[in-house]
JSON list of C-alpha atoms in Angstrom, two decimals:
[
{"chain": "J", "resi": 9, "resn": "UNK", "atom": "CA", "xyz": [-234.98, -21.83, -82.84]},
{"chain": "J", "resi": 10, "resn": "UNK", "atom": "CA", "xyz": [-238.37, -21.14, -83.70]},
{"chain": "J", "resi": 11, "resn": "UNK", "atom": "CA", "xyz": [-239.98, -18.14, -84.79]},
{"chain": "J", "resi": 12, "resn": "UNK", "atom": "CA", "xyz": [-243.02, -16.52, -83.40]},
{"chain": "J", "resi": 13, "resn": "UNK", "atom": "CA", "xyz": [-245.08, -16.99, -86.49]},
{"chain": "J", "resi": 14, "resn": "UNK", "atom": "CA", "xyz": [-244.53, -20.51, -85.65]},
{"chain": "J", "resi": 15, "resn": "UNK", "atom": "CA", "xyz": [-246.24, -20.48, -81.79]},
{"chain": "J", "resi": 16, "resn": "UNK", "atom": "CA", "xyz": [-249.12, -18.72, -83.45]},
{"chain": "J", "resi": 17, "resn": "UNK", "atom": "CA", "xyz": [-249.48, -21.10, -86.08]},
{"chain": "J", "resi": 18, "resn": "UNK", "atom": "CA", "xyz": [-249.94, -24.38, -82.96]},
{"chain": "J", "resi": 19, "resn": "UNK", "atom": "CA", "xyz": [-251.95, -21.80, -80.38]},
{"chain": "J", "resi": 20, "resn": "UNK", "atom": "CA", "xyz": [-254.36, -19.64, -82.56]},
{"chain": "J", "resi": 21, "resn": "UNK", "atom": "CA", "xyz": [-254.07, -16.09, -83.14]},
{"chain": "J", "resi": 22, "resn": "UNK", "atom": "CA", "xyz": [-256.80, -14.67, -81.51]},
{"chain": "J", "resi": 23, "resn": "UNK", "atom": "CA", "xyz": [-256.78, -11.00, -80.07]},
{"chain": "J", "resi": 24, "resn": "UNK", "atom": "CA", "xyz": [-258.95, -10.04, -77.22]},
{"chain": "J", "resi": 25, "resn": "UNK", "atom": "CA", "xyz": [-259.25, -6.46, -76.20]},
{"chain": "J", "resi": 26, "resn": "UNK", "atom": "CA", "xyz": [-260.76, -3.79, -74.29]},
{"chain": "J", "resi": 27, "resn": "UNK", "atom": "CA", "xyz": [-261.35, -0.22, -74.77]},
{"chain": "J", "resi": 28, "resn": "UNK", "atom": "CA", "xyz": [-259.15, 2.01, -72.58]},
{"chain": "J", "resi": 29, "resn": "UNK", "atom": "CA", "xyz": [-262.83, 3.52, -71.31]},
{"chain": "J", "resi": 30, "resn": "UNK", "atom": "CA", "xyz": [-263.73, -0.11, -69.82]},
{"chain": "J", "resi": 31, "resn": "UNK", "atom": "CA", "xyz": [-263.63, -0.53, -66.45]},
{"chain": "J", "resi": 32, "resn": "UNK", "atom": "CA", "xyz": [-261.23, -2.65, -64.61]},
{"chain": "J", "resi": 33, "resn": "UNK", "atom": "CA", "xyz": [-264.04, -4.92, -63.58]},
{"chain": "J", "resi": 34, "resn": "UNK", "atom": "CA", "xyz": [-264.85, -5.35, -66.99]},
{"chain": "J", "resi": 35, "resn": "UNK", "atom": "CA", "xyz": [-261.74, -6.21, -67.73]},
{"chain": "J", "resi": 36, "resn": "UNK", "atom": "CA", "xyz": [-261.47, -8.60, -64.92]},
{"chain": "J", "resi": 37, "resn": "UNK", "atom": "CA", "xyz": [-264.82, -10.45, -66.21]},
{"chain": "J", "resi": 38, "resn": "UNK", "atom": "CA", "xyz": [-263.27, -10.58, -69.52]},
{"chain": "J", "resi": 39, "resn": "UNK", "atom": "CA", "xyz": [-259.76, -12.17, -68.39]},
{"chain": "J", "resi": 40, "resn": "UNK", "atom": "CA", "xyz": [-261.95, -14.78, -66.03]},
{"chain": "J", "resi": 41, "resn": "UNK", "atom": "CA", "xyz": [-264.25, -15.95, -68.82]},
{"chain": "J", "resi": 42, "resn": "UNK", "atom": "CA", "xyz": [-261.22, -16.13, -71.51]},
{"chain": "J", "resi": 43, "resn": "UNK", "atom": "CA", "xyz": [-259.25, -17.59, -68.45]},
{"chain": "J", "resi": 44, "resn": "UNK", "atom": "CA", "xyz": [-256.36, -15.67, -69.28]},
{"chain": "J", "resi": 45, "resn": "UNK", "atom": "CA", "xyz": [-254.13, -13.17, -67.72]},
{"chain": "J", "resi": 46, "resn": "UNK", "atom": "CA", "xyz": [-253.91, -10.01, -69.57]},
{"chain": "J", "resi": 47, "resn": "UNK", "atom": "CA", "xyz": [-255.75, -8.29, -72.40]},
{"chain": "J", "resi": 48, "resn": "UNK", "atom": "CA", "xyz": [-254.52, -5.99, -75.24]},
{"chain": "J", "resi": 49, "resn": "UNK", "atom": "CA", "xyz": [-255.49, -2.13, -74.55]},
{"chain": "J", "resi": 50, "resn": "UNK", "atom": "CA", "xyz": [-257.39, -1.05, -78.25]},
{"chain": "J", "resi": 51, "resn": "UNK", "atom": "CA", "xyz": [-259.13, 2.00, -79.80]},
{"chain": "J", "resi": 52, "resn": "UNK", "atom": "CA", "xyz": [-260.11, 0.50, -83.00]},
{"chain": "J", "resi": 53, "resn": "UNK", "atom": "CA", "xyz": [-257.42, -1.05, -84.44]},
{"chain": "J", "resi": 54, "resn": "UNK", "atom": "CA", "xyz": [-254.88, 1.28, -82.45]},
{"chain": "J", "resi": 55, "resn": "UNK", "atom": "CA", "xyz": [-253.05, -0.90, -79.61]},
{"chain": "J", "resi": 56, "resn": "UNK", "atom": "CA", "xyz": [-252.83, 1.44, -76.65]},
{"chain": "J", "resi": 57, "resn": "UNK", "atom": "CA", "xyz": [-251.30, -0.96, -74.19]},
{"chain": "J", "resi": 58, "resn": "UNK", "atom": "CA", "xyz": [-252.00, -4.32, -72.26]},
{"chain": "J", "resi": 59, "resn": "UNK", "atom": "CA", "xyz": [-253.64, -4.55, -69.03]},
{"chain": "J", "resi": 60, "resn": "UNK", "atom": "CA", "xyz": [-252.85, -7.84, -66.85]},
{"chain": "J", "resi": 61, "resn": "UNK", "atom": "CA", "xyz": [-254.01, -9.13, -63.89]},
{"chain": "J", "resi": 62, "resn": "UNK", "atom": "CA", "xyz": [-250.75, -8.26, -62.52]},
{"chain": "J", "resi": 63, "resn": "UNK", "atom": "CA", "xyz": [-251.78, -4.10, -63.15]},
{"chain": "J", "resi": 64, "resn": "UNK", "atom": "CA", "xyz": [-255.19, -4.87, -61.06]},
{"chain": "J", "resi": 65, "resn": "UNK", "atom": "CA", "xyz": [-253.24, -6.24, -58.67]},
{"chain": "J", "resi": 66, "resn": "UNK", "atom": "CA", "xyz": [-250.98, -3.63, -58.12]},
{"chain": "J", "resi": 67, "resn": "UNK", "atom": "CA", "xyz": [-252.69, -0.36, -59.04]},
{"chain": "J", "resi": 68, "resn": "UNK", "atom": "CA", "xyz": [-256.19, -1.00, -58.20]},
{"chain": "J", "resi": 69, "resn": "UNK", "atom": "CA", "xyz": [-256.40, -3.84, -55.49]},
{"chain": "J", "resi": 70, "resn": "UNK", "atom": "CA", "xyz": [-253.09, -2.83, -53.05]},
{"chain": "J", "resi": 71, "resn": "UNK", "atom": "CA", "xyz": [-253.88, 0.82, -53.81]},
{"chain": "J", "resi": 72, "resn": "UNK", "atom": "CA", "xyz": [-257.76, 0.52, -52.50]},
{"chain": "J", "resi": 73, "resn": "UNK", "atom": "CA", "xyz": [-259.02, 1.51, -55.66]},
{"chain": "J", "resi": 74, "resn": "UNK", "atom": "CA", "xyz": [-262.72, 0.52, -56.97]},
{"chain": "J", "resi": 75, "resn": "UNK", "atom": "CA", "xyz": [-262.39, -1.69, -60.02]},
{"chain": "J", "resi": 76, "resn": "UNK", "atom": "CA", "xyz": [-265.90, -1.06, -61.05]},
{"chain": "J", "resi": 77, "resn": "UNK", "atom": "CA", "xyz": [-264.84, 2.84, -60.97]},
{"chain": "J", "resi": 78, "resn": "UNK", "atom": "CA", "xyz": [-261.46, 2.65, -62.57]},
{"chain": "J", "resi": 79, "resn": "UNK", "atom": "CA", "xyz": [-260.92, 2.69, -65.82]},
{"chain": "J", "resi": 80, "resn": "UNK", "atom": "CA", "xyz": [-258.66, 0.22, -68.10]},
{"chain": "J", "resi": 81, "resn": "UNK", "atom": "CA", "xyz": [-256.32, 3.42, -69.67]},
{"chain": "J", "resi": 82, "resn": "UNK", "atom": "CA", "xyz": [-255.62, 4.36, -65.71]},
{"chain": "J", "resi": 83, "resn": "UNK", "atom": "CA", "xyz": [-253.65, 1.35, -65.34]},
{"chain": "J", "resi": 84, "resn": "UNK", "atom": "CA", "xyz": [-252.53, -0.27, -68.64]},
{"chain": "J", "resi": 85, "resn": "UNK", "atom": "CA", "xyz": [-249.06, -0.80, -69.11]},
{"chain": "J", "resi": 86, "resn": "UNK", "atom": "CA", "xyz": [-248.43, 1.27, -72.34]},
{"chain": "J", "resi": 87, "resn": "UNK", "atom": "CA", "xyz": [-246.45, 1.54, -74.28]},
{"chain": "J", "resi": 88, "resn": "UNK", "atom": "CA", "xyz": [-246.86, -2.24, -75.20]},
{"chain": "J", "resi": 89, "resn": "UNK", "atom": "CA", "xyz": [-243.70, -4.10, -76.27]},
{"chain": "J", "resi": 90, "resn": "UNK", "atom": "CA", "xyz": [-244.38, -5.62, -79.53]},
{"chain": "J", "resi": 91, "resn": "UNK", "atom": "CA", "xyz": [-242.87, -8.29, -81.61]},
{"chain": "J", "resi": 92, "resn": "UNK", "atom": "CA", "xyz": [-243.20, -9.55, -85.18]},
{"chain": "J", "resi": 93, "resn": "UNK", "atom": "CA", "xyz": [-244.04, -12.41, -86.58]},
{"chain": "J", "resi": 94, "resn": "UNK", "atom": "CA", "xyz": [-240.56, -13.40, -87.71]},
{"chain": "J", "resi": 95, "resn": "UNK", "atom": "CA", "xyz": [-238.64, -12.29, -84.14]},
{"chain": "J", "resi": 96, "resn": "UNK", "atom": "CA", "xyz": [-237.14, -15.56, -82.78]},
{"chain": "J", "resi": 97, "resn": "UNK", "atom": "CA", "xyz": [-238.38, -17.56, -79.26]},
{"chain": "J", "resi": 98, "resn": "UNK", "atom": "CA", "xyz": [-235.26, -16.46, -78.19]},
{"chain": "J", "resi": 99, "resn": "UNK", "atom": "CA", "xyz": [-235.14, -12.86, -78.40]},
{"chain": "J", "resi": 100, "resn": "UNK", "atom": "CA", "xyz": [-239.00, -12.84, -77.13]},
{"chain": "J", "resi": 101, "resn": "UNK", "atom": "CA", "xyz": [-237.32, -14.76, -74.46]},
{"chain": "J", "resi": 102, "resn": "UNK", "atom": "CA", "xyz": [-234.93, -11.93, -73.85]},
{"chain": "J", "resi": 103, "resn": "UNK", "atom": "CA", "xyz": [-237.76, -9.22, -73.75]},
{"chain": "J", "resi": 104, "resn": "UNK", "atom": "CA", "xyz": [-239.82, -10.78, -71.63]},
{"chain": "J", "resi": 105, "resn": "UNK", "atom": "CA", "xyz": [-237.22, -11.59, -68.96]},
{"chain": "J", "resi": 106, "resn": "UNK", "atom": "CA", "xyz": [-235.15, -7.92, -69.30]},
{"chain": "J", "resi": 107, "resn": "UNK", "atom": "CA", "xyz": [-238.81, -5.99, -69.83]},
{"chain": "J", "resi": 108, "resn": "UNK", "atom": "CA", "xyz": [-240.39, -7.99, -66.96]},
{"chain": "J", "resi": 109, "resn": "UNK", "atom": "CA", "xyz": [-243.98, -8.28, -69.40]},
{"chain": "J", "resi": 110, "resn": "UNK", "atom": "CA", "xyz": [-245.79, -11.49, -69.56]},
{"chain": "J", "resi": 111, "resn": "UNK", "atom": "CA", "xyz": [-247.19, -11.01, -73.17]},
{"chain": "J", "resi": 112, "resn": "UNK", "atom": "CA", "xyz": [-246.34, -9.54, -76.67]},
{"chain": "J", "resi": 113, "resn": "UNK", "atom": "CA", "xyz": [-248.41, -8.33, -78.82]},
{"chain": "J", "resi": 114, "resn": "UNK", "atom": "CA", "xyz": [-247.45, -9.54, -82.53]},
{"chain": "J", "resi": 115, "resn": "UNK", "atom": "CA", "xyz": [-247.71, -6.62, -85.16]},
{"chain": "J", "resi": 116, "resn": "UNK", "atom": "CA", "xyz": [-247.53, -7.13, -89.04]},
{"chain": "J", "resi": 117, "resn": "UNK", "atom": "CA", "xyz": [-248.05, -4.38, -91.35]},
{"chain": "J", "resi": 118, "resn": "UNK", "atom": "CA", "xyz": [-249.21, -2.17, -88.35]},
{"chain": "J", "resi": 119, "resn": "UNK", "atom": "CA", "xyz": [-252.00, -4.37, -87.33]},
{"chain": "J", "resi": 120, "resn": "UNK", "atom": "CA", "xyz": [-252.23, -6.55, -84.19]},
{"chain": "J", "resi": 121, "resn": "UNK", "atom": "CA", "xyz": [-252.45, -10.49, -85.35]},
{"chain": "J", "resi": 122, "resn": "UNK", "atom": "CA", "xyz": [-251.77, -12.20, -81.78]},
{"chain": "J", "resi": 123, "resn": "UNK", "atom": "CA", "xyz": [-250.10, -12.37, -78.23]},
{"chain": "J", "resi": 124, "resn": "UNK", "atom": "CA", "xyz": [-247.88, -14.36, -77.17]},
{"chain": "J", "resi": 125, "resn": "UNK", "atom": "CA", "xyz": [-246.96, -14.74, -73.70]},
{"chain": "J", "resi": 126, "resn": "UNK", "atom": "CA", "xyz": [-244.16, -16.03, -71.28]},
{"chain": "J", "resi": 127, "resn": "UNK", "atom": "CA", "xyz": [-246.18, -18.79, -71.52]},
{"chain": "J", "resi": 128, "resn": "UNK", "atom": "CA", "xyz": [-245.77, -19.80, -75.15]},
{"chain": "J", "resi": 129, "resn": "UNK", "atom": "CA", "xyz": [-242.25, -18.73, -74.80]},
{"chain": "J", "resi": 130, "resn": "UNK", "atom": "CA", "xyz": [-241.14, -21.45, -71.87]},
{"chain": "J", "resi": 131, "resn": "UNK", "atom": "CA", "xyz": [-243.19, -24.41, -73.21]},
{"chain": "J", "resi": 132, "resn": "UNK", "atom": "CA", "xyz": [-241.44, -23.55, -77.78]},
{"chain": "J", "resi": 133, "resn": "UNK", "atom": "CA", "xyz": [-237.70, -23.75, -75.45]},
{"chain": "J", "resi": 134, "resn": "UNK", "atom": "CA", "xyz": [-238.81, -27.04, -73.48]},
{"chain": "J", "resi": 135, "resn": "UNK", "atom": "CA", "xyz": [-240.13, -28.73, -76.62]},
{"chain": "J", "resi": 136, "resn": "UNK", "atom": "CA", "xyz": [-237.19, -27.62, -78.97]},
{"chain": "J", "resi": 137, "resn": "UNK", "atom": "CA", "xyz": [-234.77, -28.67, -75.95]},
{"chain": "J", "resi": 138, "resn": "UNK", "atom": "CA", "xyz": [-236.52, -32.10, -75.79]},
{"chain": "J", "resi": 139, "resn": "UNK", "atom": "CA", "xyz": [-236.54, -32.42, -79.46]},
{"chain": "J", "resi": 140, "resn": "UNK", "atom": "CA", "xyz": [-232.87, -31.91, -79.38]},
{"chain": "J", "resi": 141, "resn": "UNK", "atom": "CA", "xyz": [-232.05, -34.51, -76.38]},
{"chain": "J", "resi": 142, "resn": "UNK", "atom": "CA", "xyz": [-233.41, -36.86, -78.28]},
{"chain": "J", "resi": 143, "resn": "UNK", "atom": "CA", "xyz": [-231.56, -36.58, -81.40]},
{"chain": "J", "resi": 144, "resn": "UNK", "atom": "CA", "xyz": [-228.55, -36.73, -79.01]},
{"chain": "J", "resi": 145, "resn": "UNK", "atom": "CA", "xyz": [-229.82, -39.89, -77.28]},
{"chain": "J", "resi": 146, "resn": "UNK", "atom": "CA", "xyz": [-229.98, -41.74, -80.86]},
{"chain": "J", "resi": 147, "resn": "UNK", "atom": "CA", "xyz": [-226.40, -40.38, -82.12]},
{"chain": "J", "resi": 148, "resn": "UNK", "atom": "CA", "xyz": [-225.03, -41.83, -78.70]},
{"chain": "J", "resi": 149, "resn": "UNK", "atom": "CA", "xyz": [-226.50, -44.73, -78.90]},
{"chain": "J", "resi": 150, "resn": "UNK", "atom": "CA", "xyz": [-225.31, -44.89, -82.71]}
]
């Protein structure tokens, strides 16, 4: 199974954040012109949390709240779970599913170098299961 190093090696590594004084809206904007779901929760290089569509949706939009006058820290989901580098597909797999969060964070040396998401995770396991299945195929078919 692969490792994580390996999914950021074939996506990118690239790290988007916003300050935990942003607002929600900003955050929002952010997520919509990335077109992605979440973003990690910094102060400098310090990773506070992650906030996701998912948090808007259920802190700020079904609670009535302003996102314009809500700030990212009020509804971040911190502390974020974090992975390294060298943790396997399949334990990310695990701690996504038994966490319920939709993206990692990867940490080396104390420093954030990429997210991974559910994502990532589902499409490594369907190519490394189709990989497999075919080396089957060719020893049954000798």
């Amino acid at each position: 199974m692969r490792q994580v190093k390996h999914l950021l090696e074939s996506k990118g590594s690239s790290v988007h954040a916003i300050a935990p004084e942003q607002s929600v809206l900003s955050a929002l904007q952010r997520m919509a012109e990335l077109r992605i779901g979440a973003l990690l929760v910094m102060r400098g290089t310090e990773l506070l949390g992650v906030v996701s569509e998912r948090d808007y949706a259920r802190k700020v939009a079904l609670q009535g709240r302003a996102s314009s006058d809500t700030p990212v820290r009020e509804i971040m989901s911190a502390p974020a779970l974090t992975v390294s580098p060298e943790e396997s597909v399949e334990a990310c797999m695990r701690l996504c599913t038994d966490g319920r969060v939709r993206h990692l964070p990867v940490v080396e040396r104390g420093a954030v170098v990429g997210v991974i998401s559910i994502g990532d995770l589902v499409k490594a396991v369907i190519d490394d299961q189709a990989v497999e299945i075919e080396h089957l195929q060719r020893y049954i078919a000798g």
